[in-house]
mmCIF file of C-alpha atoms in Angstrom:
data_model
loop_
_atom_site.group_PDB
_atom_site.id
_atom_site.type_symbol
_atom_site.label_atom_id
_atom_site.label_comp_id
_atom_site.label_asym_id
_atom_site.label_seq_id
_atom_site.Cartn_x
_atom_site.Cartn_y
_atom_site.Cartn_z
ATOM 1 C CA MET A 1306 145.819 134.478 85.723
ATOM 2 C CA GLY A 1307 145.212 137.995 87.009
ATOM 3 C CA SER A 1308 146.055 140.155 83.997
ATOM 4 C CA LEU A 1309 146.169 140.078 80.213
ATOM 5 C CA LYS A 1310 149.979 140.118 80.312
ATOM 6 C CA LEU A 1311 150.089 137.037 82.573
ATOM 7 C CA CYS A 1312 147.534 135.278 80.362
ATOM 8 C CA GLN A 1313 149.640 135.949 77.270
ATOM 9 C CA ARG A 1314 152.770 134.575 78.975
ATOM 10 C CA TYR A 1315 151.015 131.389 80.127
ATOM 11 C CA THR A 1316 152.170 128.351 78.141
ATOM 12 C CA GLY A 1317 148.882 126.552 78.599
ATOM 13 C CA LEU A 1318 150.446 123.886 80.795
ATOM 14 C CA PRO A 1319 150.387 124.260 84.591
ATOM 15 C CA SER A 1320 153.581 123.854 86.576
ATOM 16 C CA GLU A 1321 154.378 120.154 87.160
ATOM 17 C CA TRP A 1322 151.907 119.120 84.425
ATOM 18 C CA LEU A 1323 151.579 115.288 84.344
ATOM 19 C CA LYS A 1324 154.016 114.991 87.261
ATOM 20 C CA ASN A 1325 151.620 116.106 89.999
ATOM 21 C CA LYS A 1326 148.028 114.840 89.867
ATOM 22 C CA LYS A 1327 146.770 118.188 91.225
ATOM 23 C CA ALA A 1328 148.863 120.373 88.875
ATOM 24 C CA GLY A 1329 146.885 123.478 87.945
ATOM 25 C CA MET A 1330 144.152 122.777 90.473
ATOM 26 C CA ILE A 1331 142.995 124.536 93.597
ATOM 27 C CA LEU A 1332 141.332 123.112 96.708
ATOM 28 C CA ILE A 1333 137.942 124.675 97.374
ATOM 29 C CA GLU A 1334 136.790 124.362 100.963
ATOM 30 C CA GLY A 1335 133.199 123.185 101.073
ATOM 31 C CA SER A 1336 130.364 125.052 102.701
ATOM 32 C CA ASP A 1337 126.640 125.740 102.491
ATOM 33 C CA TYR A 1338 125.334 128.039 99.781
ATOM 34 C CA GLU A 1339 122.229 128.978 97.846
ATOM 35 C CA ILE A 1340 121.973 127.319 94.420
ATOM 36 C CA GLY A 1341 120.418 129.080 91.478
ATOM 37 C CA ASN A 1342 119.474 132.694 91.092
ATOM 38 C CA ASN A 1343 115.978 133.708 92.056
ATOM 39 C CA GLN A 1344 116.430 137.284 90.701
ATOM 40 C CA ALA A 1345 117.309 136.531 87.089
ATOM 41 C CA TYR A 1346 116.259 134.125 84.364
ATOM 42 C CA ALA A 1347 113.410 131.729 85.150
ATOM 43 C CA GLU A 1348 115.528 128.701 84.236
ATOM 44 C CA GLU A 1349 118.104 129.696 86.885
ATOM 45 C CA LYS A 1350 115.580 129.718 89.721
ATOM 46 C CA SER A 1351 115.916 127.049 92.345
ATOM 47 C CA LEU A 1352 112.789 124.921 92.292
ATOM 48 C CA ILE A 1353 113.315 122.805 95.384
ATOM 49 C CA ASN A 1354 115.426 123.552 98.444
ATOM 50 C CA SER A 1355 117.836 126.231 97.290
ATOM 51 C CA GLN A 1356 120.163 125.632 100.261
ATOM 52 C CA ARG A 1357 122.943 123.194 99.281
ATOM 53 C CA HIS A 1358 126.162 121.878 100.789
ATOM 54 C CA VAL A 1359 129.363 120.926 99.019
ATOM 55 C CA ASP A 1360 132.281 119.138 100.598
ATOM 56 C CA ASP A 1361 135.894 120.151 99.891
ATOM 57 C CA PHE A 1362 136.849 119.561 96.243
ATOM 58 C CA TYR A 1363 139.567 120.305 93.724
ATOM 59 C CA ILE A 1364 138.890 122.286 90.531
ATOM 60 C CA ASP A 1365 141.141 123.578 87.775
ATOM 61 C CA LYS A 1366 142.307 127.175 88.193
ATOM 62 C CA THR A 1367 141.691 127.845 84.487
ATOM 63 C CA GLU A 1368 139.693 126.379 81.670
ATOM 64 C CA VAL A 1369 141.275 123.328 80.039
ATOM 65 C CA THR A 1370 143.720 124.727 77.505
ATOM 66 C CA ASN A 1371 144.542 123.569 74.001
ATOM 67 C CA ALA A 1372 147.992 122.524 75.272
ATOM 68 C CA GLN A 1373 146.478 120.356 78.023
ATOM 69 C CA PHE A 1374 143.934 118.781 75.678
ATOM 70 C CA GLU A 1375 146.589 118.185 73.012
ATOM 71 C CA SER A 1376 148.729 116.258 75.493
ATOM 72 C CA PHE A 1377 145.689 114.036 76.160
ATOM 73 C CA ILE A 1378 145.158 113.516 72.397
ATOM 74 C CA LYS A 1379 148.838 112.639 71.850
ATOM 75 C CA ALA A 1380 148.895 110.190 74.763
ATOM 76 C CA THR A 1381 145.635 108.406 73.900
ATOM 77 C CA ASN A 1382 144.927 108.987 70.185
ATOM 78 C CA TYR A 1383 141.443 110.027 71.271
ATOM 79 C CA ILE A 1384 139.155 111.337 68.522
ATOM 80 C CA THR A 1385 136.568 113.905 69.677
ATOM 81 C CA GLU A 1386 132.918 113.598 68.790
ATOM 82 C CA ALA A 1387 133.123 116.672 66.542
ATOM 83 C CA GLU A 1388 135.995 115.040 64.620
ATOM 84 C CA GLN A 1389 134.039 111.793 64.302
ATOM 85 C CA GLN A 1390 130.948 113.608 63.069
ATOM 86 C CA GLY A 1391 132.899 115.947 60.797
ATOM 87 C CA GLU A 1392 131.044 118.985 62.135
ATOM 88 C CA ALA A 1393 130.232 121.001 65.222
ATOM 89 C CA ALA A 1394 127.492 123.372 66.337
ATOM 90 C CA ILE A 1395 128.662 126.975 66.220
ATOM 91 C CA PHE A 1396 126.927 130.071 67.558
ATOM 92 C CA GLU A 1397 125.657 132.449 64.914
ATOM 93 C CA LYS A 1398 124.302 135.750 66.150
ATOM 94 C CA PRO A 1399 120.739 136.076 64.914
ATOM 95 C CA ILE A 1400 119.866 139.152 62.876
ATOM 96 C CA ASN A 1401 116.129 138.666 63.335
ATOM 97 C CA VAL A 1402 114.009 136.873 65.897
ATOM 98 C CA VAL A 1403 114.628 133.130 65.658
ATOM 99 C CA LYS A 1404 113.041 130.123 67.275
ATOM 100 C CA GLU A 1405 114.761 128.663 70.330
ATOM 101 C CA LEU A 1406 118.176 127.213 69.513
ATOM 102 C CA GLY A 1407 117.966 128.802 66.045
ATOM 103 C CA TRP A 1408 121.209 130.622 66.760
ATOM 104 C CA TRP A 1409 123.162 127.360 66.450
ATOM 105 C CA LYS A 1410 124.389 126.145 63.083
ATOM 106 C CA LEU A 1411 126.232 122.957 62.134
ATOM 107 C CA GLU A 1412 129.547 123.799 60.488
ATOM 108 C CA LYS A 1413 131.668 121.223 58.630
ATOM 109 C CA ASP A 1414 135.334 120.637 59.523
ATOM 110 C CA VAL A 1415 135.150 122.475 62.855
ATOM 111 C CA PHE A 1416 136.636 120.805 65.931
ATOM 112 C CA TRP A 1417 138.989 121.544 68.829
ATOM 113 C CA ARG A 1418 142.160 121.944 66.718
ATOM 114 C CA PHE A 1419 140.365 124.026 64.055
ATOM 115 C CA PRO A 1420 137.606 126.018 65.809
ATOM 116 C CA TRP A 1421 137.362 128.421 62.847
ATOM 117 C CA GLY A 1422 137.477 125.599 60.273
ATOM 118 C CA ILE A 1423 140.335 123.770 58.590
ATOM 119 C CA SER A 1424 140.872 126.472 55.958
ATOM 120 C CA ALA A 1425 140.888 129.412 58.385
ATOM 121 C CA GLN A 1426 144.105 131.396 58.696
ATOM 122 C CA ARG A 1427 143.707 131.872 62.428
ATOM 123 C CA LYS A 1428 145.202 129.017 64.431
ATOM 124 C CA ILE A 1429 144.673 128.021 68.041
ATOM 125 C CA LEU A 1430 147.075 129.147 70.727
ATOM 126 C CA PRO A 1431 148.255 126.678 73.382
ATOM 127 C CA ASN A 1432 147.073 128.899 76.263
ATOM 128 C CA GLU A 1433 143.532 129.389 74.932
ATOM 129 C CA ALA A 1434 140.615 127.386 76.279
ATOM 130 C CA VAL A 1435 139.882 124.280 74.236
ATOM 131 C CA ARG A 1436 136.662 124.533 72.197
ATOM 132 C CA PHE A 1437 134.108 122.140 70.696
ATOM 133 C CA ILE A 1438 134.440 119.502 73.390
ATOM 134 C CA THR A 1439 131.375 117.456 74.298
ATOM 135 C CA LEU A 1440 130.596 116.030 77.721
ATOM 136 C CA LYS A 1441 131.813 112.638 76.497
ATOM 137 C CA ASP A 1442 135.117 114.223 75.406
ATOM 138 C CA ALA A 1443 135.463 116.055 78.730
ATOM 139 C CA ILE A 1444 134.835 112.869 80.719
ATOM 140 C CA ALA A 1445 137.456 110.977 78.676
ATOM 141 C CA TYR A 1446 139.964 113.785 79.327
ATOM 142 C CA ALA A 1447 139.180 113.879 83.064
ATOM 143 C CA ASP A 1448 139.415 110.069 83.325
ATOM 144 C CA TRP A 1449 142.814 110.149 81.642
ATOM 145 C CA LEU A 1450 144.044 112.548 84.336
ATOM 146 C CA GLY A 1451 142.330 110.628 87.152
ATOM 147 C CA HIS A 1452 140.070 113.637 87.804
ATOM 148 C CA GLU A 1453 136.341 114.071 87.995
ATOM 149 C CA ILE A 1454 134.159 116.610 86.225
ATOM 150 C CA PRO A 1455 132.807 119.059 88.851
ATOM 151 C CA THR A 1456 129.173 118.510 89.748
ATOM 152 C CA GLU A 1457 126.683 121.273 89.067
ATOM 153 C CA GLU A 1458 126.722 122.183 92.757
ATOM 154 C CA GLN A 1459 130.546 122.329 92.875
ATOM 155 C CA TRP A 1460 130.748 124.390 89.688
ATOM 156 C CA GLU A 1461 128.147 126.907 90.850
ATOM 157 C CA PHE A 1462 129.714 127.145 94.327
ATOM 158 C CA ALA A 1463 133.093 127.959 92.764
ATOM 159 C CA ALA A 1464 131.521 130.402 90.274
ATOM 160 C CA LYS A 1465 129.711 132.215 93.099
ATOM 161 C CA GLY A 1466 132.961 132.987 94.860
ATOM 162 C CA PHE A 1467 132.926 130.044 97.285
ATOM 163 C CA GLY A 1468 129.680 130.549 99.086
ATOM 164 C CA GLN A 1469 128.213 133.928 98.293
ATOM 165 C CA GLU A 1470 124.431 133.781 98.406
ATOM 166 C CA ARG A 1471 124.028 135.759 95.193
ATOM 167 C CA ASP A 1472 125.667 135.299 91.851
ATOM 168 C CA VAL A 1473 128.867 137.190 91.105
ATOM 169 C CA LYS A 1474 128.017 139.632 88.324
ATOM 170 C CA ALA A 1475 130.155 140.157 85.248
ATOM 171 C CA MET A 1476 131.793 143.519 85.862
ATOM 172 C CA ASN A 1477 133.822 145.630 83.506
ATOM 173 C CA ASN A 1478 136.537 147.498 85.360
ATOM 174 C CA GLY A 1479 137.594 149.337 82.214
ATOM 175 C CA ILE A 1480 140.236 146.759 81.345
ATOM 176 C CA HIS A 1481 138.354 143.502 80.890
ATOM 177 C CA ILE A 1482 135.179 141.725 81.983
ATOM 178 C CA ASN A 1483 135.797 139.538 85.013
ATOM 179 C CA ALA A 1484 133.576 136.673 83.839
ATOM 180 C CA ASN A 1485 133.303 134.364 80.880
ATOM 181 C CA VAL A 1486 130.314 135.894 79.101
ATOM 182 C CA TRP A 1487 129.520 136.311 75.430
ATOM 183 C CA GLN A 1488 130.690 139.773 74.353
ATOM 184 C CA GLY A 1489 129.507 139.943 70.776
ATOM 185 C CA HIS A 1490 131.937 138.007 68.579
ATOM 186 C CA SER A 1491 130.852 134.745 67.033
ATOM 187 C CA LEU A 1492 133.427 132.189 65.935
ATOM 188 C CA THR A 1493 132.033 132.304 62.395
ATOM 189 C CA LYS A 1494 132.778 136.036 62.136
ATOM 190 C CA MET A 1495 136.437 135.605 63.118
ATOM 191 C CA LYS A 1496 137.596 133.455 60.171
#
């Protein structure tokens, strides 16, 4: 959106929503790029042939918002996996050293409409990114719109600034961080 003020004014629905199949999307021109990051975490290193090519593709300008996802729910009566299971995995900041994945905890009555739980006072805003959506949920949403989920290569290419060889770092310009990175607040602590 460009600024906090513009984000706060955004309704959560792109212009021409459900009238134009590409509403809220941007065309990314394909190119060659280097996948992975060989200077950071081991799991981000490219194991085989780090040079990749992506063709032109469309991707949403923003994360899928609560307003967008709600329009899908209203049109289809879809029930997310978290709703079906009656719980979702939430991040809980470890106080001590924990085993791998020990920072995730199953929480009852948490799903996209109630990411802080059904009894929480805080409610979702239409312009916020939808939460607690599984891959199955995301595919159902994309199918409803006639879209495709970006491939790993497309997503990384877009995240790297459309072809930069190195990753774009999260930078704090004194106003806000220019990347979607965890900044210390867990959903459980915000009830």
